[in-house]
Coordinates of C-alpha atoms and ligand atoms in Angstrom, one line a residue:
X1 CA 10.6 56.5 -179.2
X2 CA 12.6 54.8 -177.0
X3 CA 12.3 56.2 -173.4
X4 CA 15.8 55.4 -172.4
X5 CA 18.3 58.4 -171.8
X6 CA 15.6 60.7 -172.1
X7 CA 17.1 64.5 -172.5
X8 CA 14.4 66.9 -172.4
X9 CA 15.0 70.6 -172.9
X10 CA 13.1 73.2 -171.2
X11 CA 12.2 76.4 -172.9
X12 CA 10.3 79.3 -171.6
X13 CA 9.9 83.0 -172.5
X14 CA 11.2 85.7 -170.1
X15 CA 8.9 85.3 -166.9
X16 CA 7.2 82.3 -167.5
X17 CA 8.1 80.0 -164.7
X18 CA 11.5 78.6 -165.5
X19 CA 13.9 79.3 -162.6
X20 CA 10.7 78.7 -160.1
X21 CA 10.1 75.5 -161.2
X22 CA 13.7 74.0 -161.3
X23 CA 14.4 75.7 -158.4
X24 CA 11.1 73.9 -156.4
X25 CA 12.1 70.6 -158.4
X26 CA 15.2 70.6 -157.5
X27 CA 13.8 70.7 -153.6
X28 CA 11.4 67.7 -154.3
X29 CA 14.0 65.7 -156.0
X30 CA 17.0 66.1 -153.1
X31 CA 14.7 65.7 -150.4
X32 CA 12.6 63.1 -151.8
X33 CA 9.5 62.4 -150.1
X34 CA 8.7 58.4 -150.1
X35 CA 6.1 58.4 -152.2
X36 CA 7.7 60.8 -154.2
X37 CA 8.1 59.4 -157.9
X38 CA 11.4 60.3 -158.6
X39 CA 14.9 61.0 -157.1
X40 CA 18.2 63.3 -158.0
X41 CA 20.8 61.0 -159.5
X42 CA 23.2 63.9 -158.6
X43 CA 24.2 67.0 -156.9
X44 CA 24.2 69.2 -159.9
X45 CA 27.3 71.1 -160.5
X46 CA 25.8 74.4 -160.9
X47 CA 23.4 75.3 -158.0
X48 CA 23.9 78.7 -157.5
X49 CA 20.4 79.5 -159.7
X50 CA 18.8 76.6 -157.7
X51 CA 19.8 77.6 -154.4
X52 CA 18.4 81.3 -155.0
X53 CA 15.2 80.3 -155.8
X54 CA 15.3 78.5 -152.8
X55 CA 16.4 81.5 -150.5
X56 CA 13.9 83.9 -152.1
X57 CA 11.1 81.3 -151.0
X58 CA 12.4 80.6 -147.6
X59 CA 11.5 84.4 -147.3
X60 CA 8.1 83.7 -148.7
X61 CA 9.3 86.2 -151.5
X62 CA 8.6 86.0 -155.3
X63 CA 11.5 85.6 -157.7
X64 CA 13.9 88.4 -159.5
X65 CA 14.5 88.2 -163.5
X66 CA 17.5 85.8 -164.2
X67 CA 19.3 88.4 -165.6
X68 CA 21.2 88.1 -169.0
X69 CA 24.5 85.6 -169.3
X70 CA 24.4 85.2 -165.1
X71 CA 24.2 81.4 -165.8
X72 CA 25.2 78.7 -168.2
X73 CA 23.2 75.7 -168.0
X74 CA 21.1 73.6 -165.6
X75 CA 21.1 70.2 -165.8
X76 CA 19.2 67.4 -163.3
X77 CA 20.3 64.0 -163.5
X78 CA 17.3 62.5 -162.0
X79 CA 16.1 58.9 -161.5
X80 CA 12.2 57.5 -161.9
X81 CA 11.0 54.4 -162.2
X82 CA 14.4 52.5 -163.2
X83 CA 15.3 54.9 -165.3
X84 CA 18.0 57.9 -166.1
X85 CA 16.5 60.9 -167.3
X86 CA 18.3 64.5 -167.5
X87 CA 16.4 67.4 -167.4
X88 CA 18.0 70.7 -169.3
X89 CA 17.8 74.0 -168.9
X90 CA 20.4 76.6 -170.8
X91 CA 19.3 79.7 -168.2
X92 CA 20.5 83.0 -169.5
X93 CA 17.0 84.7 -168.8
X94 CA 14.3 83.9 -171.1
X95 CA 15.8 87.0 -173.7
X96 CA 17.6 84.2 -175.1
X97 CA 14.4 82.8 -176.6
X98 CA 13.0 86.0 -177.6
X99 CA 16.5 86.8 -179.4
X100 CA 16.4 83.3 -181.3
X101 CA 12.4 84.5 -182.5
X102 CA 13.7 88.0 -183.0
X103 CA 17.2 87.4 -185.1
X104 CA 17.1 84.0 -185.8
X105 CA 20.1 83.0 -184.5
X106 CA 21.4 80.7 -181.7
X107 CA 24.2 80.9 -179.3
X108 CA 26.3 77.5 -179.8
X109 CA 25.3 76.3 -176.2
X110 CA 21.8 76.5 -176.9
X111 CA 22.5 74.8 -180.5
X112 CA 23.9 71.7 -178.8
X113 CA 21.4 71.4 -176.0
X114 CA 18.3 71.2 -178.8
X115 CA 20.7 68.9 -180.7
X116 CA 21.3 66.6 -178.0
X117 CA 17.4 66.6 -176.4
X118 CA 14.8 64.3 -177.8
X119 CA 12.2 65.9 -175.8
X120 CA 11.0 69.2 -175.2
X121 CA 9.1 71.0 -172.8
X122 CA 7.8 74.5 -173.8
X123 CA 6.1 76.8 -170.9
X124 CA 3.6 79.3 -171.4
X125 CA 2.1 81.7 -169.1
X126 CA -1.7 82.4 -170.2
X127 CA -1.5 85.4 -167.9
X128 CA 1.4 86.9 -169.6
X129 CA 0.1 86.5 -173.2
X130 CA 0.0 89.5 -175.2
X131 CA 2.1 91.9 -172.4
X132 CA 6.2 92.1 -174.5
X133 CA 3.9 92.5 -178.0
X134 CA 0.9 94.4 -176.6
X135 CA 0.5 96.6 -180.1
X136 CA -1.4 99.8 -178.0
X137 CA 2.2 100.4 -175.8
X138 CA 4.2 99.6 -179.0
X139 CA 2.1 102.0 -181.1
X140 CA 2.3 104.6 -177.8
X141 CA 6.0 104.0 -177.8
X142 CA 6.3 104.8 -181.2
X143 CA 3.9 107.9 -181.6
X144 CA 6.2 109.3 -178.0
X145 CA 9.4 108.7 -179.9
X146 CA 8.3 110.8 -182.7
X147 CA 9.4 108.4 -185.2
X148 CA 7.4 108.4 -188.7
X149 CA 6.0 104.9 -189.5
X150 CA 3.2 103.6 -192.4
X151 CA 0.4 101.5 -190.0
X152 CA 2.0 98.4 -192.2
X153 CA 5.5 98.6 -190.8
X154 CA 4.2 99.3 -187.2
X155 CA 1.8 96.1 -187.6
X156 CA 4.7 94.2 -189.1
X157 CA 6.4 94.7 -186.2
X158 CA 4.1 93.5 -183.8
X159 CA 4.2 89.3 -183.8
X160 CA 1.4 88.1 -182.0
X161 CA 1.9 85.2 -179.3
X162 CA 0.7 82.7 -181.6
X163 CA 2.6 83.8 -184.4
X164 CA 5.6 84.0 -181.8
X165 CA 5.1 80.5 -180.8
X166 CA 4.9 79.0 -184.0
X167 CA 8.2 80.8 -185.2
X168 CA 9.6 79.5 -181.9
X169 CA 8.6 76.2 -182.6
X170 CA 9.8 75.9 -186.1
X171 CA 13.1 77.5 -185.4
X172 CA 14.0 74.5 -182.7
X173 CA 12.6 72.2 -185.0
X174 CA 15.2 73.7 -187.9
X175 CA 18.1 73.5 -185.6
X176 CA 17.1 70.0 -184.5
X177 CA 16.6 68.8 -188.4
X178 CA 13.1 68.1 -188.2
X179 CA 10.9 68.7 -191.1
X180 CA 7.5 68.7 -191.8
X181 CA 7.3 65.9 -194.3
X182 CA 5.3 63.7 -191.9
X183 CA 4.1 64.3 -189.0
X184 CA 6.5 64.2 -185.5
X185 CA 6.7 61.5 -183.6
X186 CA 10.1 61.3 -182.6
X187 CA 10.4 64.3 -180.4
X188 CA 7.8 64.2 -177.5
X189 CA 6.7 67.9 -176.3
X190 CA 4.8 68.9 -173.7
X191 CA 3.1 72.2 -173.9
X192 CA 3.2 73.1 -170.2
X193 CA 0.7 75.6 -168.8
X194 CA 2.5 77.4 -165.9
X195 CA 1.1 79.5 -163.3
X196 CA -1.5 77.6 -163.3
X197 CA -2.9 79.2 -160.0
X198 CA -3.6 82.6 -161.8
X199 CA -5.0 81.2 -164.8
X200 CA -8.7 82.7 -165.0
X201 CA -11.9 80.4 -165.7
X202 CA -10.4 77.4 -165.6
X203 CA -12.8 75.5 -163.9
X204 CA -13.2 72.1 -165.6
X205 CA -10.9 72.9 -168.0
X206 CA -8.6 70.7 -169.5
X207 CA -4.8 72.0 -170.3
X208 CA -5.5 71.4 -174.3
X209 CA -8.7 73.1 -173.9
X210 CA -7.2 76.3 -172.2
X211 CA -4.6 76.0 -174.8
X212 CA -7.1 76.1 -177.8
X213 CA -9.1 78.8 -176.4
X214 CA -6.1 81.0 -175.5
X215 CA -3.6 80.0 -178.4
X216 CA -5.9 78.6 -181.3
X217 CA -3.8 79.0 -184.3
X218 CA -0.8 77.5 -182.3
X219 CA -2.9 74.6 -181.1
X220 CA -3.9 74.0 -184.3
X221 CA -0.5 74.5 -185.9
X222 CA 0.8 71.9 -183.2
X223 CA -2.3 69.0 -183.6
X224 CA -1.4 69.0 -187.4
X225 CA 2.3 68.5 -187.2
X226 CA 3.0 66.3 -183.9
X227 CA 1.6 62.4 -183.7
X228 CA -1.1 62.6 -181.0
X229 CA 0.6 60.5 -178.1
X230 CA 3.6 62.8 -179.0
X231 CA 2.2 65.4 -178.3
X232 CA 1.1 66.6 -174.5
X233 CA -0.2 69.9 -172.7
X234 CA -0.1 69.8 -169.0
X235 CA -0.5 72.6 -166.3
X236 CA 1.9 73.4 -163.8
X237 CA 1.9 76.0 -160.7
X238 CA 5.3 75.4 -159.2
X239 CA 4.7 77.9 -156.7
X240 CA 1.4 77.1 -155.5
X241 CA 0.0 81.1 -155.8
X242 CA 1.4 84.4 -156.0
X243 CA 4.1 86.5 -153.6
X244 CA 5.4 89.4 -153.5
X245 CA 9.3 90.7 -154.5
X246 CA 9.3 92.9 -151.5
X247 CA 7.1 91.7 -148.9
X248 CA 8.1 88.4 -147.7
X249 CA 5.0 85.9 -146.7
X250 CA 6.1 84.7 -143.4
X251 CA 2.9 81.8 -144.0
X252 CA 4.6 80.7 -147.1
X253 CA 6.3 77.1 -146.9
X254 CA 7.8 76.4 -150.3
X255 CA 8.0 72.5 -149.3
X256 CA 4.5 72.3 -149.1
X257 CA 3.6 74.4 -152.2
X258 CA 3.2 73.6 -156.2
X259 CA 1.3 71.2 -158.3
X260 CA 1.1 69.6 -161.5
X261 CA -1.9 69.0 -163.6
X262 CA -1.8 66.3 -166.0
X263 CA -3.5 66.2 -169.4
X264 CA -6.9 64.7 -167.9
X265 CA -6.8 67.7 -165.8
X266 CA -5.9 66.2 -162.8
X267 CA -4.2 67.5 -160.2
X268 CA -1.1 65.7 -158.3
X269 CA 1.0 67.4 -155.4
X270 CA 3.7 66.1 -156.3
X271 CA 6.3 68.3 -158.2
X272 CA 8.0 65.5 -159.5
X273 CA 5.2 63.6 -161.1
X274 CA 6.2 65.9 -164.3
X275 CA 8.3 62.9 -165.1
X276 CA 5.7 60.6 -165.1
X277 CA 4.4 62.4 -167.8
X278 CA 7.5 62.6 -169.7
X279 CA 7.7 58.7 -169.5
X280 CA 4.1 58.4 -170.5
X281 CA 2.8 56.2 -167.1
X282 CA 0.0 58.4 -166.6
Ligands
LIG301 N1 1.5 82.8 -159.3 C1 2.3 82.0 -159.6 N2 3.5 82.9 -159.9 C2 5.0 82.4 -160.2 C3 5.0 80.8 -160.4 N3 6.3 80.6 -160.5 C4 6.9 81.6 -160.7 N4 6.3 82.9 -160.4 C5 6.4 84.0 -160.1 O1 6.8 84.6 -161.7 C6 7.9 85.6 -162.0 C7 8.8 84.9 -163.0 O2 8.6 83.3 -162.6 P1 10.6 82.6 -163.1 O3 10.3 81.4 -162.4 O4 11.3 83.8 -162.1 O5 10.4 83.2 -164.6 P2 11.5 82.7 -165.3 O6 11.1 82.2 -167.0 O7 13.0 82.4 -165.0 O8 11.9 84.2 -166.4 P3 13.3 85.0 -167.0 O9 14.3 84.2 -165.6 O10 13.0 86.2 -166.8 O11 13.7 84.4 -167.8 C8 8.7 85.2 -160.5 O12 7.9 86.4 -159.8 C9 8.2 84.2 -159.8 O13 8.0 84.6 -158.4 C10 3.3 80.3 -159.9 O14 3.5 79.0 -160.2 N5 2.1 81.2 -159.6
LIG302 MG1 14.8 82.5 -164.6

């Protein structure tokens, strides 16, 4: 793929760390330090969501869920290694992504964001897997509500995380009008394991090994359908560590927190180095 005019679409379920990532990346780009890999090209038109992140982190507090329909689209125009990149996040709260998988429907804004993108970043928070589709929880709810359903009917409504992500990618590819006749090489996919700080038993493991361990079917789906060089798996922790929603941590310095783990498992404290990965420069 030509690495000019890169337009990256960031996609992730609710609670996967999207707002935190954009807020922290924006801060690093805006107040770029000397050695940082990338800089902000222009101030984004819509900064409300980004400023909200900064003010929560300034108080040392965890972020609130992005209300559905609260924002339009966040777009960061970036300059990195003499190239222009655009990072796009159609932010309506991650429910829009659930909506796409559950109803196979997509709003117009999403449609054009998918059409105009030539690179995707998919956020997956491993520590959050199975929560929204926890079979026991759903079964308990059905029993409590007194609904009479057969076992098959119940199981039908329980897409596993693996099925969810496969379906999501298939839906996005459908709207991008890319088929499976040959392995995909013209659309780069960066699977990003978010909130890396809270992943357990990760010592010595590379991001792709963790993805394979936690979502083996989805991993297999990806490596079968993507050309090796167009698929990357990395890790990120934009917040750096856990915070509480109500009790602010006075010692938390958001300017110094956050890191990236590249596909070789190497850590970099410069959050803007994610763009180095996008540009295939590490
Ligand atoms: N431990 C840890 N927590 C994080 C990190 N990034 C975000 N969080 C927390 O995880 C929760 C979800 O993060 P958000 O960035 O709001 O996630 P989102 O994808 O925007 O979620 P929606 O707005 O619901 O779609 C918040 O409480 C954050 O404070 C991280 O790197 N590490
Ligand atoms: Mg959000």
